[in-house]
Short mmCIF file of C-alpha atoms in Angstrom, two decimals:
data_model
loop_
_atom_site.label_atom_id
_atom_site.label_comp_id
_atom_site.label_asym_id
_atom_site.label_seq_id
_atom_site.Cartn_x
_atom_site.Cartn_y
_atom_site.Cartn_z
CA MET P 1 0.00 0.00 0.00
CA GLU P 2 1.38 3.37 -1.02
CA LYS P 3 2.36 5.57 1.90
CA GLN P 4 0.30 8.74 2.20
CA PRO P 5 2.27 12.01 2.03
CA ILE P 6 2.78 13.86 5.28
CA THR P 7 0.66 17.00 5.47
CA VAL P 8 1.77 20.17 7.25
CA ASP P 9 0.12 23.35 8.52
CA ILE P 10 2.01 26.57 9.25
CA VAL P 11 0.73 28.69 12.15
CA ILE P 12 1.70 32.38 12.11
CA PRO P 13 0.79 34.23 15.33
CA THR P 14 0.69 37.99 14.88
CA TYR P 15 0.01 41.17 16.84
CA LYS P 16 -0.18 44.56 15.13
CA ARG P 17 2.80 44.07 12.81
CA PRO P 18 1.17 43.92 9.37
CA LYS P 19 4.25 44.93 7.38
CA LEU P 20 6.46 42.31 9.01
CA LEU P 21 3.67 39.76 8.69
CA CYS P 22 3.77 40.03 4.90
CA ARG P 23 7.30 38.63 4.80
CA ALA P 24 6.33 35.72 7.04
CA ILE P 25 3.29 34.85 4.92
CA GLU P 26 5.25 35.09 1.68
CA SER P 27 7.96 32.78 3.02
CA ALA P 28 5.26 30.26 3.93
CA VAL P 29 3.59 30.52 0.52
CA GLU P 30 6.93 30.02 -1.26
CA GLN P 31 7.74 26.72 0.47
CA THR P 32 8.83 23.96 -1.91
CA TYR P 33 6.97 21.26 0.01
CA PRO P 34 3.75 20.46 -1.91
CA TYR P 35 1.62 19.14 0.95
CA ILE P 36 1.11 22.26 3.05
CA LEU P 37 -2.64 22.29 3.65
CA GLN P 38 -3.07 25.49 5.66
CA ILE P 39 -1.24 28.70 6.49
CA ILE P 40 -3.07 29.86 9.60
CA VAL P 41 -2.64 33.50 10.64
CA THR P 42 -3.88 33.91 14.21
CA ASP P 43 -4.35 37.54 15.22
CA ASP P 44 -4.10 38.46 18.90
CA ALA P 45 -5.33 42.01 18.24
CA CYS P 46 -8.18 41.27 15.81
CA ASP P 47 -6.75 44.23 13.92
CA ILE P 48 -8.62 45.51 10.85
CA GLU P 49 -5.46 46.40 8.90
CA THR P 50 -3.96 42.98 9.60
CA LYS P 51 -7.16 41.23 8.54
CA GLN P 52 -7.28 43.18 5.28
CA ILE P 53 -3.68 42.31 4.46
CA VAL P 54 -4.25 38.62 5.16
CA GLU P 55 -7.44 38.66 3.06
CA SER P 56 -5.46 40.06 0.13
CA TYR P 57 -3.24 36.97 0.34
CA MET P 58 -6.27 34.70 0.80
CA ASN P 59 -7.56 35.88 -2.58
CA LYS P 60 -4.38 34.54 -4.18
CA ASP P 61 -3.85 31.35 -2.15
CA SER P 62 -6.70 29.24 -0.77
CA ARG P 63 -4.45 27.65 1.87
CA ILE P 64 -4.26 30.89 3.83
CA CYS P 65 -6.82 31.54 6.55
CA TYR P 66 -7.28 34.29 9.13
CA VAL P 67 -8.48 33.57 12.68
CA CYS P 68 -8.92 35.99 15.55
CA ASN P 69 -7.96 35.01 19.10
CA THR P 70 -11.16 35.27 21.10
CA ARG P 71 -10.78 31.95 22.94
CA TYR P 72 -7.67 32.47 25.02
CA LYS P 73 -6.04 35.09 27.18
CA HIS P 74 -4.23 37.62 25.02
CA GLY P 75 -0.48 37.13 24.83
CA PRO P 76 2.05 35.02 22.91
CA ALA P 77 1.00 31.71 24.48
CA GLY P 78 -2.74 32.18 24.11
CA ASN P 79 -2.44 33.33 20.51
CA LYS P 80 -0.40 30.25 19.57
CA ASP P 81 -2.94 28.04 21.31
CA ASN P 82 -5.65 29.66 19.21
CA GLY P 83 -3.74 28.80 16.04
CA MET P 84 -3.27 25.19 17.15
CA ASP P 85 -7.04 24.79 17.45
CA PHE P 86 -7.32 25.10 13.67
CA VAL P 87 -4.54 22.65 12.74
CA LYS P 88 -5.75 19.76 10.55
CA SER P 89 -2.52 18.30 9.14
CA ASP P 90 -0.23 15.54 10.39
CA TYR P 91 2.42 18.02 11.51
CA PHE P 92 2.59 21.76 12.02
CA LEU P 93 5.13 24.46 12.73
CA ILE P 94 4.87 27.89 14.33
CA LEU P 95 6.44 30.88 12.58
CA ASP P 96 6.55 34.23 14.40
CA ASP P 97 5.24 37.15 12.37
CA ASP P 98 8.60 38.93 12.30
CA ASP P 99 10.53 35.87 11.09
CA SER P 100 10.66 34.00 7.79
CA LEU P 101 11.43 30.53 6.47
CA VAL P 102 14.04 29.53 3.92
CA PRO P 103 12.26 28.10 0.84
CA ASP P 104 12.90 24.41 1.55
CA ALA P 105 12.48 24.55 5.34
CA VAL P 106 9.33 22.43 5.54
CA GLU P 107 10.60 19.97 2.93
CA ARG P 108 13.79 19.32 4.88
CA LEU P 109 12.01 18.93 8.22
CA VAL P 110 9.43 16.52 6.81
CA SER P 111 12.13 14.48 5.07
CA ILE P 112 13.88 13.89 8.40
CA ALA P 113 10.62 13.08 10.19
CA SER P 114 9.61 10.62 7.49
CA GLN P 115 12.95 8.86 7.05
CA GLY P 116 13.60 8.39 10.76
CA ASN P 117 10.01 8.08 11.96
CA PHE P 118 10.66 10.95 14.37
CA ASP P 119 7.94 12.52 16.49
CA PHE P 120 9.60 15.94 16.62
CA VAL P 121 12.20 17.55 14.38
CA LEU P 122 13.90 20.86 15.10
CA ALA P 123 16.32 22.94 13.08
CA ASN P 124 18.33 26.01 13.91
CA CYS P 125 17.70 29.63 12.99
CA ARG P 126 20.01 32.42 11.92
CA ASP P 127 19.67 35.95 13.22
CA SER P 128 20.22 39.21 11.36
CA ASN P 129 23.88 39.17 12.40
CA GLY P 130 24.43 35.78 10.79
CA ASN P 131 24.67 33.84 14.05
CA TYR P 132 22.84 30.69 15.04
CA THR P 133 20.14 31.38 17.62
CA GLY P 134 20.04 27.89 19.11
CA LYS P 135 22.79 26.18 21.06
CA HIS P 136 24.21 23.21 19.17
CA CYS P 137 27.08 20.73 18.92
CA GLY P 138 27.89 21.51 15.29
CA LYS P 139 26.12 18.47 13.85
CA SER P 140 22.74 16.90 13.19
CA GLU P 141 21.89 14.33 15.83
CA LEU P 142 19.30 12.39 17.78
CA VAL P 143 18.42 14.32 20.94
CA HIS P 144 16.59 13.53 24.15
CA TYR P 145 14.40 15.20 26.76
CA GLU P 146 17.27 15.60 29.21
CA ASP P 147 19.38 17.39 26.55
CA PHE P 148 16.87 20.26 26.63
CA LEU P 149 16.31 20.03 30.36
CA CYS P 150 20.03 20.34 31.06
CA GLY P 151 20.74 23.10 28.54
CA LYS P 152 22.63 21.15 25.87
CA PHE P 153 20.03 22.60 23.53
CA GLU P 154 18.55 26.00 24.35
CA GLY P 155 17.62 29.12 22.44
CA GLU P 156 15.47 29.68 19.37
CA TYR P 157 14.75 26.80 16.98
CA LEU P 158 12.26 25.96 14.26
CA TRP P 159 10.16 23.01 15.40
CA LEU P 160 8.11 20.55 13.38
CA TYR P 161 5.46 19.34 15.81
CA PRO P 162 3.20 16.28 15.45
CA SER P 163 -0.43 17.35 15.59
CA LYS P 164 -1.25 14.39 17.83
CA ALA P 165 0.86 16.09 20.54
CA ILE P 166 -1.26 19.27 20.60
CA PRO P 167 -3.01 18.34 23.89
CA LYS P 168 0.41 18.26 25.59
CA LEU P 169 1.81 21.16 23.60
CA LYS P 170 -0.94 23.64 24.41
CA PHE P 171 0.82 26.53 26.11
CA ASP P 172 -0.42 27.96 29.40
CA ASP P 173 -2.05 31.25 28.42
CA ALA P 174 -1.73 32.47 32.01
CA LEU P 175 2.03 32.66 31.42
CA TYR P 176 3.48 35.40 29.24
CA GLY P 177 5.77 33.06 27.33
CA GLY P 178 7.32 29.95 28.84
CA GLU P 179 6.55 27.73 25.85
CA ALA P 180 9.55 25.53 26.71
CA ILE P 181 7.56 24.10 29.63
CA SER P 182 5.01 22.56 27.27
CA ILE P 183 7.66 21.49 24.74
CA TRP P 184 9.70 19.68 27.40
CA GLU P 185 6.59 17.87 28.62
CA ALA P 186 5.65 16.86 25.08
CA ILE P 187 9.07 15.53 24.03
CA LYS P 188 9.59 13.42 27.15
CA GLY P 189 9.62 9.84 25.93
CA SER P 190 9.44 10.90 22.25
CA LYS P 191 11.84 10.49 19.32
CA VAL P 192 13.43 13.86 18.57
CA PHE P 193 16.00 14.83 15.92
CA TYR P 194 18.03 18.03 15.60
CA LEU P 195 18.86 19.13 12.04
CA HIS P 196 21.92 21.37 11.99
CA LEU P 197 20.72 23.81 9.36
CA PRO P 198 19.43 27.39 9.73
CA LEU P 199 15.94 27.04 8.27
CA ARG P 200 14.38 30.12 9.84
CA LYS P 201 15.49 33.74 9.62
CA TYR P 202 15.14 35.16 13.10
CA THR P 203 14.59 38.88 13.67
CA THR P 204 16.75 40.42 16.41
CA GLN P 205 15.70 44.05 16.05
CA GLY P 206 13.71 45.50 18.93
CA VAL P 207 12.61 43.80 22.13
CA ARG P 208 11.12 40.33 21.88
CA VAL P 209 9.19 38.43 24.52
CA SER P 210 11.94 35.83 24.66
CA SER P 211 14.72 38.35 25.40
CA ASP P 212 13.13 41.01 27.64
CA TYR P 213 14.10 39.32 30.92
CA LEU P 214 14.92 42.04 33.38
CA SER P 215 12.17 44.61 32.86
CA LYS P 216 9.46 41.95 33.15
CA SER P 217 10.49 40.09 36.28
CA HIS P 218 6.84 39.80 37.37
CA LEU P 219 6.18 37.82 34.19
CA TRP P 220 9.29 35.64 34.34
CA PHE P 221 8.82 34.72 38.01
CA PRO P 222 5.79 32.43 37.40
CA ILE P 223 7.55 30.80 34.44
CA TYR P 224 10.51 29.71 36.57
CA LEU P 225 8.17 28.75 39.40
CA ARG P 226 6.23 26.48 37.04
CA THR P 227 9.48 25.10 35.60
CA LEU P 228 10.72 24.01 39.02
CA ASP P 229 7.34 22.62 40.02
CA LYS P 230 7.19 20.45 36.90
CA PHE P 231 10.84 19.56 36.31
CA GLY P 232 12.61 20.11 39.64
CA ASP P 233 12.96 16.40 40.41
CA ASP P 234 14.27 15.57 36.93
CA LEU P 235 16.69 18.51 37.07
CA ALA P 236 17.97 17.26 40.41
CA THR P 237 18.57 13.84 38.85
CA TYR P 238 20.10 14.82 35.51
CA CYS P 239 21.70 18.22 36.09
CA PRO P 240 21.70 19.68 39.63
CA ARG P 241 23.88 22.63 38.57
CA ARG P 242 21.17 23.69 36.13
CA LEU P 243 18.62 23.30 38.91
CA LEU P 244 20.71 25.62 41.09
CA TYR P 245 20.85 28.19 38.28
CA PHE P 246 17.07 28.08 37.84
CA THR P 247 16.59 28.40 41.60
CA LEU P 248 18.81 31.49 41.65
CA LEU P 249 16.78 32.95 38.80
CA LEU P 250 13.56 32.17 40.64
CA PHE P 251 14.78 33.95 43.77
CA SER P 252 16.06 36.92 41.76
CA TYR P 253 12.82 37.40 39.85
CA GLY P 254 10.91 36.81 43.09
CA LYS P 255 12.93 39.55 44.78
CA LEU P 256 12.53 41.99 41.88
CA SER P 257 8.78 41.36 41.62
CA GLY P 258 8.07 41.30 45.37
CA GLN P 259 7.12 37.60 45.43
CA ILE P 260 10.14 36.12 47.19
CA LYS P 261 8.13 34.75 50.14
CA GLN P 262 6.45 32.20 47.86
CA VAL P 263 9.67 30.32 47.12
CA THR P 264 11.74 30.23 50.31
CA LYS P 265 11.18 26.47 50.71
CA TYR P 266 12.69 25.47 47.36
CA PRO P 267 16.45 25.63 48.14
CA ILE P 268 16.06 23.51 51.28
CA LYS P 269 14.05 20.95 49.33
CA TYR P 270 16.75 20.67 46.66
CA LEU P 271 19.59 20.70 49.20
CA LYS P 272 18.05 17.63 50.84
CA LYS P 273 17.53 15.92 47.49
CA THR P 274 20.96 16.62 45.98
CA LYS P 275 23.09 16.83 49.17
CA ASN P 276 24.64 19.91 47.56
CA PHE P 277 25.17 22.78 50.01
CA ALA P 278 25.42 25.26 47.11
CA PHE P 279 21.63 25.42 47.35
CA ILE P 280 21.98 27.81 50.27
CA LEU P 281 23.20 30.45 47.77
CA PRO P 282 19.69 31.59 46.72
CA TYR P 283 19.06 32.77 50.29
CA PHE P 284 21.82 35.37 49.86
CA VAL P 285 19.61 37.06 47.25
CA VAL P 286 17.00 37.96 49.88
CA PRO P 287 18.82 40.89 51.60
CA VAL P 288 20.33 42.35 48.41
CA PRO P 289 18.72 45.70 47.42
CA LYS P 290 16.75 45.47 44.20
CA ALA P 291 18.85 48.08 42.39
CA ILE P 292 22.08 46.19 43.10
CA LEU P 293 20.50 42.86 42.21
CA LEU P 294 19.31 44.26 38.91
CA GLN P 295 22.80 45.48 38.02
CA MET P 296 24.32 42.14 39.01
CA TRP P 297 21.95 40.22 36.76
CA LYS P 298 22.46 42.62 33.87
CA GLY P 299 26.17 41.92 34.07
CA LEU P 300 25.71 38.17 34.31
CA ARG P 301 23.22 38.17 31.46
CA ALA P 302 25.63 40.14 29.28
CA MET P 303 28.44 37.67 30.01
CA ARG P 304 26.19 34.71 29.30
CA ALA P 305 24.94 36.27 26.05
CA LYS P 306 28.53 36.74 24.83
CA ARG P 307 29.35 33.14 25.66
CA LYS P 308 26.26 31.93 23.81
CA GLN P 309 27.13 34.04 20.80
CA ARG P 310 30.62 32.50 20.61
CA ASN P 311 29.05 29.03 20.74
CA ARG P 312 26.51 29.79 18.00
CA ILE P 313 28.61 31.54 15.37
CA LYS P 314 29.75 28.26 13.80
#
């Protein structure tokens, strides 16, 4: 019996960026893969100008559809969830409205998924400076849940998701971001392959949700709280140093957002589990004035960003 071709949908979440959106839509339309059933533009603003622009593309390509997010809380996570509700294909990918795909991106991802019978396939992205946006080992390879958990792979990637995983992948719309939480849950126990090619052009101009850490501590605090609640035990088993780093971040964002009292039990819990006395370090964050703490984290973030950039240039 002849094998049926794998079908793919492309979800493009957008919010009041009609000019940038055009490039994203055009890159989806120009894909070489012939079995793309839908290009779903999900609008978090229900913006008239955006709708008119999308409708102009709909008149030229019947695969394009426009949906307004009225089901979920407004924000990046809720808007992506809205787009997932309309997925009908075997696989789907999410393309931000200020990014674009290389012409054969979908074709390459599907080829890997089909040949290796992989549940998830991810590829790298390249930013406007020519650097890779996702951490990598310089090669295509089979990857595992703990590789993401422990930071072997982190950053921005282009994911090909199986539609059957949508119930696990649905992002928490109460969190302003934090999609990695759902992705980690979904890939646990799944076959995942990393393709070492930059298949998505990633925009680095302006402030993005994924990079605006310090000025939105009240938004990042619940993300790290949820991360430790869901993955703390696995982090303690596979990579306690990473767990310590996340705990320090949790305390820092808790301090900056005035929510530190909620998390004072976590270091003791992890100290007992790992027998590592370094877990007393988060308590030293408590008396540090917010202004000094903010400057400390800005410096550490800058150092970490430079190190990541060196690792991703190749």
